[in-house]
mmCIF file of C-alpha atoms and ligand atoms in Angstrom:
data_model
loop_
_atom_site.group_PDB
_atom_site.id
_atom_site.type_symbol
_atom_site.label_atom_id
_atom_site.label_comp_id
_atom_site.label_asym_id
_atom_site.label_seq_id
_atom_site.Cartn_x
_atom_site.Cartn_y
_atom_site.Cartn_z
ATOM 1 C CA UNK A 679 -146.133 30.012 -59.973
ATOM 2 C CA UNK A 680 -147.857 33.318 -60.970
ATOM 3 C CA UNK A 681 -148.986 34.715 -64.796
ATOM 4 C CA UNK A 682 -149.808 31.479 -65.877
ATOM 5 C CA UNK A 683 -150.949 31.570 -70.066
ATOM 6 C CA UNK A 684 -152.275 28.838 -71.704
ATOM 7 C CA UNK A 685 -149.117 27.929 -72.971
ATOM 8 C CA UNK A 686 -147.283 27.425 -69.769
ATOM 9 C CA UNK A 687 -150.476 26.064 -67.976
ATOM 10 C CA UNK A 688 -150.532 22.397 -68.466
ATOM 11 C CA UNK A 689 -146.803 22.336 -67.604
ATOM 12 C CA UNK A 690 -147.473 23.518 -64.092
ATOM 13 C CA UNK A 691 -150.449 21.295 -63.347
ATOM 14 C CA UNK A 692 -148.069 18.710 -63.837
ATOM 15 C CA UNK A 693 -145.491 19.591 -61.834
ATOM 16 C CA UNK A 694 -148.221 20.852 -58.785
ATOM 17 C CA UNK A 695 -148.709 16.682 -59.190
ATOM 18 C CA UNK A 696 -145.425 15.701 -59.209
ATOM 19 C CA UNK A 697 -144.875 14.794 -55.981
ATOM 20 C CA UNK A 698 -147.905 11.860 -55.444
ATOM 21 C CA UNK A 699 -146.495 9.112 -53.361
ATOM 22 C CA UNK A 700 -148.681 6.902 -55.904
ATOM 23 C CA UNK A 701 -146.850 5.922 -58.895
ATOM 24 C CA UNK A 702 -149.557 4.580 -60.796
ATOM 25 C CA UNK A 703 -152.051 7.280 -59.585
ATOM 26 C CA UNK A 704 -149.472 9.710 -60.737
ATOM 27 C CA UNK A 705 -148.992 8.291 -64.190
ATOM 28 C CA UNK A 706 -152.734 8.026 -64.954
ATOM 29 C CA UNK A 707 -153.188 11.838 -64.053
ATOM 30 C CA UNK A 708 -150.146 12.639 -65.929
ATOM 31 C CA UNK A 709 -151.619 11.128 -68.903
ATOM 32 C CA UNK A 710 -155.528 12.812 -68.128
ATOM 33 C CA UNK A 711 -154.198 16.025 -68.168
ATOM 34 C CA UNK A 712 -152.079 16.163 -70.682
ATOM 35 C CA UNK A 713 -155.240 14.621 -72.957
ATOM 36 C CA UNK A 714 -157.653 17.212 -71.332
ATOM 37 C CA UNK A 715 -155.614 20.243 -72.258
ATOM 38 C CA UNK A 716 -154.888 18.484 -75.769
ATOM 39 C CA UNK A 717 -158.188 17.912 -76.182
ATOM 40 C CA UNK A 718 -159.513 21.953 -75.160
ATOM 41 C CA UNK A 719 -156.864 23.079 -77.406
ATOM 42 C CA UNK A 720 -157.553 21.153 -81.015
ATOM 43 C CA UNK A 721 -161.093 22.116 -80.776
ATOM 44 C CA UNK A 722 -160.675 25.732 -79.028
ATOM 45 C CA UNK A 723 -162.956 24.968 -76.459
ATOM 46 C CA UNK A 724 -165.412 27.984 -75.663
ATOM 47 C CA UNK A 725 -166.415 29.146 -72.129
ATOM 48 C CA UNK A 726 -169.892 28.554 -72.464
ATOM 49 C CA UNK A 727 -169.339 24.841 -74.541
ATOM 50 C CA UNK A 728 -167.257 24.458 -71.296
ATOM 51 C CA UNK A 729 -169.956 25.555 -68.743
ATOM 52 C CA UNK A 730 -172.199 23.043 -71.074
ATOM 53 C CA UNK A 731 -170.054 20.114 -69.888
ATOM 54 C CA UNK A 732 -170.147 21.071 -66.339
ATOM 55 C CA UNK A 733 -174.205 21.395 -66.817
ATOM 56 C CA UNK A 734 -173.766 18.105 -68.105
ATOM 57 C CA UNK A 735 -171.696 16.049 -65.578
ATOM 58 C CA UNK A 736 -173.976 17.728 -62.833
ATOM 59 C CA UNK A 737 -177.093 16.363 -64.354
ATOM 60 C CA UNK A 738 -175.647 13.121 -64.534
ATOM 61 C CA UNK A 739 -174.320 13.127 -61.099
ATOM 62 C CA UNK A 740 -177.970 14.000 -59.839
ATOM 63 C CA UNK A 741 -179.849 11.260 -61.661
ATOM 64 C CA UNK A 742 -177.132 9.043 -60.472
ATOM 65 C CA UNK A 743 -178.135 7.046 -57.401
ATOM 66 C CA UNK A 744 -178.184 2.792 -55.855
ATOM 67 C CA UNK A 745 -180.440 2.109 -58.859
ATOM 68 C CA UNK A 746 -178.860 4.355 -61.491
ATOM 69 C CA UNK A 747 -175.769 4.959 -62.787
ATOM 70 C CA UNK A 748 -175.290 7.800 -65.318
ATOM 71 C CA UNK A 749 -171.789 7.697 -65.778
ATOM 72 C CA UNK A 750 -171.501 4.045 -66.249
ATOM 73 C CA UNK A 751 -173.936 4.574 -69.075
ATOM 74 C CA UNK A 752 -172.027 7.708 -70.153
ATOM 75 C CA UNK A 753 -168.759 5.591 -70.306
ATOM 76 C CA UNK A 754 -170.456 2.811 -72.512
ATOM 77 C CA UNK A 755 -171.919 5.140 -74.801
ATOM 78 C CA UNK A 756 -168.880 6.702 -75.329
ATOM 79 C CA UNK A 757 -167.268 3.578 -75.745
ATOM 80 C CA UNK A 758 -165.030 3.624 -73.110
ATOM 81 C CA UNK A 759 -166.030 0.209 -71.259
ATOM 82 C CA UNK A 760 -165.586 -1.676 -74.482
ATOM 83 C CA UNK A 761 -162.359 -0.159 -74.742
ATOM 84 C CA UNK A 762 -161.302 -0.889 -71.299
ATOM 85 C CA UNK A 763 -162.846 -4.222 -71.384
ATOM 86 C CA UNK A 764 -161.369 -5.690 -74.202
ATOM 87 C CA UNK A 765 -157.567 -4.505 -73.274
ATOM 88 C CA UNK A 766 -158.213 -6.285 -69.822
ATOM 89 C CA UNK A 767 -159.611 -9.719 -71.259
ATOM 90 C CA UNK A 768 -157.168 -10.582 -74.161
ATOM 91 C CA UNK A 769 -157.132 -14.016 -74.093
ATOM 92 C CA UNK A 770 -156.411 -17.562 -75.701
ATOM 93 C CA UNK A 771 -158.728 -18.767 -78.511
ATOM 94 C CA UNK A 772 -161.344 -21.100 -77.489
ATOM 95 C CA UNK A 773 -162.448 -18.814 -74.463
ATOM 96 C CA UNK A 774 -165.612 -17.494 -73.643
ATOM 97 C CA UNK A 775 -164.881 -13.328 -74.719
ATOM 98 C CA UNK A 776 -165.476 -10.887 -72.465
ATOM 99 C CA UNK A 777 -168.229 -8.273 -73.157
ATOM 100 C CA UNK A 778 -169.345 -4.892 -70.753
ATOM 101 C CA UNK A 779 -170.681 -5.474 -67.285
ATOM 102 C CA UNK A 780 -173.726 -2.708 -67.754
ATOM 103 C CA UNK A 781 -175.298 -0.761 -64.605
ATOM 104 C CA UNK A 782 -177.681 -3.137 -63.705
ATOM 105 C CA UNK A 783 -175.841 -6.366 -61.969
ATOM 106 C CA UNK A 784 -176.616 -6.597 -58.049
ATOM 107 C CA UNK A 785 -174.820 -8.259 -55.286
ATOM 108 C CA UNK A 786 -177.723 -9.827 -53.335
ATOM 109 C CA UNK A 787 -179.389 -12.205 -56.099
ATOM 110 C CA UNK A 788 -181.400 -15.329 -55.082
ATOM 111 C CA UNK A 789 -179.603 -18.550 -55.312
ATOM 112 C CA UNK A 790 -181.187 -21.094 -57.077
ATOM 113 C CA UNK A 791 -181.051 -24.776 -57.572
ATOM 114 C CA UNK A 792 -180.448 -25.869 -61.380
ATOM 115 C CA UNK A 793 -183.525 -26.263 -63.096
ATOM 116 C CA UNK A 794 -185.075 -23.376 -60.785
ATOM 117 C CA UNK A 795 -187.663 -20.607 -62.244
ATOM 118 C CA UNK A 796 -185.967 -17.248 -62.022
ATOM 119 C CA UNK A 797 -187.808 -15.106 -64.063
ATOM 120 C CA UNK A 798 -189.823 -15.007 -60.313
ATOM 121 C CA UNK A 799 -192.722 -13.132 -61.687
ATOM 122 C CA UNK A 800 -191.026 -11.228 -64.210
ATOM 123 C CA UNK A 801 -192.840 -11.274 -67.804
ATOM 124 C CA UNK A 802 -192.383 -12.756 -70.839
ATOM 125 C CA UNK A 803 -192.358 -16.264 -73.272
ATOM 126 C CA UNK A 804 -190.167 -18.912 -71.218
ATOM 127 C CA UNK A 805 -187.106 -19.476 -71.745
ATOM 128 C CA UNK A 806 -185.000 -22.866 -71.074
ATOM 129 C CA UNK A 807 -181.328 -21.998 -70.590
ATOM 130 C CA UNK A 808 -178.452 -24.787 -70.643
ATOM 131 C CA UNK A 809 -175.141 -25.394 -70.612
ATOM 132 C CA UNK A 810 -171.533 -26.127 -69.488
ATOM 133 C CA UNK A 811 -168.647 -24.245 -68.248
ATOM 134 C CA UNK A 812 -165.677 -25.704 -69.371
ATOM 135 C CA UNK A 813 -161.782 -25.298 -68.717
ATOM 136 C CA UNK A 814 -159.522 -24.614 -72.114
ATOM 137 C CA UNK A 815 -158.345 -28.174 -72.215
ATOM 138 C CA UNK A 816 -162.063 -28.680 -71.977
ATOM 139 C CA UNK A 817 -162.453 -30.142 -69.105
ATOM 140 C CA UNK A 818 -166.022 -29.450 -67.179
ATOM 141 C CA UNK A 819 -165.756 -26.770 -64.299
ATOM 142 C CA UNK A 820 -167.741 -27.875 -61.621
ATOM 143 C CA UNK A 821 -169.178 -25.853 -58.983
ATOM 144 C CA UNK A 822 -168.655 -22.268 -60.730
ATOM 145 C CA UNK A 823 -170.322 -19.837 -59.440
ATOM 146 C CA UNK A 824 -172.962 -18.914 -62.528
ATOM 147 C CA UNK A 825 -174.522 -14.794 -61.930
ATOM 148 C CA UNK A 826 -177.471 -14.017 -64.361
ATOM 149 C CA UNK A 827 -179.689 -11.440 -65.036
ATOM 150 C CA UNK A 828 -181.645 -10.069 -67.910
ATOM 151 C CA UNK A 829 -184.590 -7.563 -68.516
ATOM 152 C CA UNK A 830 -188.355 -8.602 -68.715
ATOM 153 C CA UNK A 831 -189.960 -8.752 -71.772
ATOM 154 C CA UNK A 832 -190.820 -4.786 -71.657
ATOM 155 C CA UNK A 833 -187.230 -4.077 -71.176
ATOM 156 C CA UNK A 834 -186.771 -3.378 -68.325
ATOM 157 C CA UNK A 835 -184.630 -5.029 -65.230
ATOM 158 C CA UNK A 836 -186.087 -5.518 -61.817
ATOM 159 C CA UNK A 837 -184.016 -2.653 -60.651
ATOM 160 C CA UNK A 838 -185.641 0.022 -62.786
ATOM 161 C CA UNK A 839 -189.142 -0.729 -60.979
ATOM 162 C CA UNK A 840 -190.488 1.574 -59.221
ATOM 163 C CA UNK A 841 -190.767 -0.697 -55.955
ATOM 164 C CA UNK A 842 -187.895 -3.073 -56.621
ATOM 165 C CA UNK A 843 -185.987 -1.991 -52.657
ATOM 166 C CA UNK A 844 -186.602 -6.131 -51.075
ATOM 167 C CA UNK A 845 -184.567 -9.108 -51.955
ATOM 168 C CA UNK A 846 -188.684 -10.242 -52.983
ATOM 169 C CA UNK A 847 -188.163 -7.967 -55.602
ATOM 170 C CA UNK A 848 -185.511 -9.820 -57.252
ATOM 171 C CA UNK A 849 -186.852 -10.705 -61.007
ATOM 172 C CA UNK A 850 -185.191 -12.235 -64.060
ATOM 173 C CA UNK A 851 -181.728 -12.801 -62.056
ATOM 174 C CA UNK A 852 -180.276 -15.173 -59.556
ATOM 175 C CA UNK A 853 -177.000 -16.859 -58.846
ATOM 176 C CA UNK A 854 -176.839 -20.626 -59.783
ATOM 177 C CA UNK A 855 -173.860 -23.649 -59.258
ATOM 178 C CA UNK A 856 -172.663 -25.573 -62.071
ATOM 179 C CA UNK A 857 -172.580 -29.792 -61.443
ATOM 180 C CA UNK A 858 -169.774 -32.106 -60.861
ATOM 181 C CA UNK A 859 -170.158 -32.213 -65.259
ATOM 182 C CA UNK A 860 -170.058 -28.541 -65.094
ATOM 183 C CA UNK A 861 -173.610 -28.430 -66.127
ATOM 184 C CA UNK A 862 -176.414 -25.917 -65.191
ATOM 185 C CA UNK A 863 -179.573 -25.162 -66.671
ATOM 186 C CA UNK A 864 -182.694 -23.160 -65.506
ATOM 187 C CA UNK A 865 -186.114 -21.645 -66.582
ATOM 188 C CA UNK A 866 -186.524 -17.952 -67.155
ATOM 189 C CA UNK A 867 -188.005 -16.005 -70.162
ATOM 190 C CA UNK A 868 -187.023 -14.586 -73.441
ATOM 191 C CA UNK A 869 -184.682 -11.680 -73.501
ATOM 192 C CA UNK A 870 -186.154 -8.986 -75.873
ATOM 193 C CA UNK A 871 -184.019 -5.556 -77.250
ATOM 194 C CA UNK A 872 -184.505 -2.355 -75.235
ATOM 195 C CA UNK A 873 -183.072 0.923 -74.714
ATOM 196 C CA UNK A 874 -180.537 1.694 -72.405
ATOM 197 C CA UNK A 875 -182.053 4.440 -69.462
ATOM 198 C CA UNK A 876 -182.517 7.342 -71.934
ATOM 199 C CA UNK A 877 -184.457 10.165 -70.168
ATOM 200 C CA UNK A 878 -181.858 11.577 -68.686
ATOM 201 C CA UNK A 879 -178.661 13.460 -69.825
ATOM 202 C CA UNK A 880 -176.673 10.495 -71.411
ATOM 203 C CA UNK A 881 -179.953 10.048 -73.737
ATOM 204 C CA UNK A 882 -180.011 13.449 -74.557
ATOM 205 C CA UNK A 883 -176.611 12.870 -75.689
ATOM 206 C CA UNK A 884 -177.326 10.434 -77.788
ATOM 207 C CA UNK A 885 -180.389 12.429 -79.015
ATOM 208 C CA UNK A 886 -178.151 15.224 -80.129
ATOM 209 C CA UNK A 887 -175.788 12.729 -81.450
ATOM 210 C CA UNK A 888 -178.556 11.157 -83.864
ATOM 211 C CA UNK A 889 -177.706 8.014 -82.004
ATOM 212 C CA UNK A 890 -180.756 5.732 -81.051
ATOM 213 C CA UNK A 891 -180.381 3.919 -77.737
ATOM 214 C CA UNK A 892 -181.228 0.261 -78.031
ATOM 215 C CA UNK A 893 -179.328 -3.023 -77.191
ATOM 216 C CA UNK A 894 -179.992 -5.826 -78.749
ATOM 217 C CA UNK A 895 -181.578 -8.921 -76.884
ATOM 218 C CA UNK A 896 -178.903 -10.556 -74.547
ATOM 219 C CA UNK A 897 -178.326 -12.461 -71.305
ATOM 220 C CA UNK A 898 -175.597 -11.146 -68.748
ATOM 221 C CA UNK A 899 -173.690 -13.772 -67.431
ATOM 222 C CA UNK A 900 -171.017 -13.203 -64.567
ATOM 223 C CA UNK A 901 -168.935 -16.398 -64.024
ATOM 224 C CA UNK A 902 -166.442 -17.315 -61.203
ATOM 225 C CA UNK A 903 -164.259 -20.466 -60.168
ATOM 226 C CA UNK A 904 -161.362 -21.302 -57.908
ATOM 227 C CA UNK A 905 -158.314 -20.978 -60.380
ATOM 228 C CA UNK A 906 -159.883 -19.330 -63.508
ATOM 229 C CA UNK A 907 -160.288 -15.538 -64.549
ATOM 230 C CA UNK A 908 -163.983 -14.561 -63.697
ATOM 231 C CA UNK A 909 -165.916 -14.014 -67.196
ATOM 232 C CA UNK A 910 -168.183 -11.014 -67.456
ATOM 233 C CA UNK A 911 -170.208 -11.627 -70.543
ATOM 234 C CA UNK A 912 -173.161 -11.683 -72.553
ATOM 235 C CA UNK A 913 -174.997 -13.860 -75.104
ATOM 236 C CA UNK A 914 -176.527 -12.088 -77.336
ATOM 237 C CA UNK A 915 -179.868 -13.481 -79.755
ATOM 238 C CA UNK A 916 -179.164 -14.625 -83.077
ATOM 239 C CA UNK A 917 -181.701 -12.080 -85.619
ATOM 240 C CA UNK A 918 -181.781 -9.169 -83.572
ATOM 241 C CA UNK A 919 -182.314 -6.012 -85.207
ATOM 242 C CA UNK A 920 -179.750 -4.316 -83.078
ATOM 243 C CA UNK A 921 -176.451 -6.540 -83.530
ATOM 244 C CA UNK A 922 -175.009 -4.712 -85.552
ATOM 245 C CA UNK A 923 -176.164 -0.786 -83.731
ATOM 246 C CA UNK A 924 -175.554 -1.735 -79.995
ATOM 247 C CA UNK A 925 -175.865 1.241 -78.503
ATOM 248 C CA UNK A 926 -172.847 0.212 -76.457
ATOM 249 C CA UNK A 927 -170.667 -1.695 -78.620
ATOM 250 C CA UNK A 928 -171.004 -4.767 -76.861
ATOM 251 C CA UNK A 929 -171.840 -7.419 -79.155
ATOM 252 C CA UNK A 930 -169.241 -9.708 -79.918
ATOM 253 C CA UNK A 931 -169.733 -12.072 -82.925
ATOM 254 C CA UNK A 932 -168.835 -15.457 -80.600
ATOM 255 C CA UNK A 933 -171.641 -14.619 -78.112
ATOM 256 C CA UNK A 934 -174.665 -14.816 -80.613
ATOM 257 C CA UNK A 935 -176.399 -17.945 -80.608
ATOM 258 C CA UNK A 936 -179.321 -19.176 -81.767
ATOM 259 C CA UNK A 937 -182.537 -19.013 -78.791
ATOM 260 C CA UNK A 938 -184.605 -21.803 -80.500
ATOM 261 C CA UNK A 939 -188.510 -21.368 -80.620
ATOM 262 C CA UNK A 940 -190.483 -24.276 -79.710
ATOM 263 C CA UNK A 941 -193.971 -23.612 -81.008
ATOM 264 C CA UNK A 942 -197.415 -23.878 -79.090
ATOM 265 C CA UNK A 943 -198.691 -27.332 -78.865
ATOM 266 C CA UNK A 944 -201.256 -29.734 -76.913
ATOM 267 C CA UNK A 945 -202.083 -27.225 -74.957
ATOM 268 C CA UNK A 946 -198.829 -25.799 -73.772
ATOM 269 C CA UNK A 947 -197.892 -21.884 -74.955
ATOM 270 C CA UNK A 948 -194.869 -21.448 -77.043
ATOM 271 C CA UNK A 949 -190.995 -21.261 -75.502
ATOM 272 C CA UNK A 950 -187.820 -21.045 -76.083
ATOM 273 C CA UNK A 951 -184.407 -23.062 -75.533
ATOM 274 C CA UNK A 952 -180.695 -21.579 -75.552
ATOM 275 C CA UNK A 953 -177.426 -23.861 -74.851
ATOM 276 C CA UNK A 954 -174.337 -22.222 -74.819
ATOM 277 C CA UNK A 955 -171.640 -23.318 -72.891
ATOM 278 C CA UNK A 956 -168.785 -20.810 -71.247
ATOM 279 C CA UNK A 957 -165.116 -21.750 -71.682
ATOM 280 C CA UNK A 958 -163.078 -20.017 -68.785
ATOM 281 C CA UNK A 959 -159.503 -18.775 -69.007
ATOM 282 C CA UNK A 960 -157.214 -20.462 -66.579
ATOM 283 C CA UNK A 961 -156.184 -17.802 -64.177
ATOM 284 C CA UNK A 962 -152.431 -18.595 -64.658
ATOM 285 C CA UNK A 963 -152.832 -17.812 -68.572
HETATM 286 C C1 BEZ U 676 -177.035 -3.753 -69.983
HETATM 287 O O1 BEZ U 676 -176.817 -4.568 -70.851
HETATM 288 O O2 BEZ U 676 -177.640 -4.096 -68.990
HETATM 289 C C2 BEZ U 676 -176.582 -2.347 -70.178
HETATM 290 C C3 BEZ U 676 -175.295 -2.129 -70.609
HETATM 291 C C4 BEZ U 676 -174.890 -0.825 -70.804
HETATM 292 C C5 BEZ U 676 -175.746 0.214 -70.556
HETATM 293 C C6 BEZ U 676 -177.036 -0.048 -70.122
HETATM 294 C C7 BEZ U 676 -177.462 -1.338 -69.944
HETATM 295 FE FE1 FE U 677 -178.464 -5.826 -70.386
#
């Protein structure tokens, strides 16, 4: 392979791959390439718009660490994990949709009893949660394994505090069973809008882009149970001035509902109630 142009070079990337044991790994970089080299030839790419790129994935891959993740942000902005997410979760009417997981979910959450606090500390107006998880043929799913989590009322998660290393730490998220009805219900506090992580390269994107970076106020939810597909969603609060703007293109029309405000009275502060219950896909659909 020698005198290479750029007519003849995405030809022999393509055959330097051709031999990949891995089928599938072989048709997705089949696919990249040919997109890539597309891609640098419709809009002539220059040497130093390429070099800006590079600059750019290097800044993201140094921000990036166990608390943030740059290039999942850079793939929601861009759309990407709404794109990938939706051709992954087509399913029947009547379930729950599926909306983007986001950087912030974590492995080791507190378990709590139904009814539990979890805000733990974090602030804001409470919040009363409720609901069921149901099958399609709407039957109650009991036992499901329920994953929340949610930022404080500054907007920010418990990972993006500057201390937030021990499982003590743990704030506005926990991991909670639904009842033999499929019930569960706990305490936390009001979701409010905020801006996706925006001081580094990704929000300078979006700067450049005359793209603000706020989502509007949502739960995450993360559901799982024996013999149903596990639902990543989120619910998302009726009013918000964001619906229709989400930075990352997650809101889904089905997942707004209305987080009811209970005024102050006798003595007790003001709060809030949401019920929404979660219909999961069978696994077998
Ligand atoms: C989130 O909802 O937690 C989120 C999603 C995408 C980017 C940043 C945050
Ligand atoms: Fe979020």
């Amino acid at each position: 392979m020698r005198n290479i142009d750029e007519h003849t070079i995405t030809q022999a990337v393509l055959e330097a791959m051709a031999n990949s044991p891995n089928e599938r790994l072989r048709t997705v970089m089949t696919s990249l390439v040919n997109h890539l080299h597309a891609f640098a030839r419709e809009v002539q790419l220059t040497e130093e718009e390429w070099w800006k790129g590079i600059e750019f994935l290097t800044a993201a891959g140094h921000i990036t660490n166990d608390k943030r993740q740059e290039f999942i942000l850079l793939s929601d902005v861009l759309g990407l994990s709404t794109l990938v997410t939706a051709q992954n979760n087509v399913k029947p009417a009547g379930c729950t949709e599926s909306t983007v997981f986001g950087p912030f979910y974590v492995e080791s959450a507190p378990r709590y009893e139904n009814g539990a606090d979890i805000a733990n500390g974090a602030k804001g107006t409470p919040c009363y949660v409720a609901g069921t998880v149901k099958g399609l043929d709407g039957k109650p799913v009991a036992n499901a394994k329920i994953n929340v989590w949610q930022s404080d009322e500054d907007g920010f998660y418990d990972v993006q505090q500057p201390n937030a290393a021990s499982e003590h730490e743990h704030r506005a998220r926990g991991e909670l069973r639904s009842d033999a009805e499929g019930k569960f219900h706990f305490r936390s506090i009001l979701a409010n809008f905020y801006p996706i992580p925006h001081d580094g390269p990704v929000g300078a994107m979006l700067a450049h882009m005359a793209r603000h970076p706020w989502r509007p106020a949502h739960l995450h939810f993360m559901i799982e149970a024996p013999g149903y597909q596990r639902l990543i969603t989120h619910v998302f609060r009726d009013g918000d001035k964001y619906l229709d703007s989400d930075a990352v293109f997650g809101v889904r029309s089905s997942l707004i509902a209305d987080w009811v405000k209970h005024e102050a009275k006798d003595g007790e502060p003001a709060f809030y109630t949401l019920d929404y219950d979660f219909v999961l896909n069978p696994a077998s659909a």
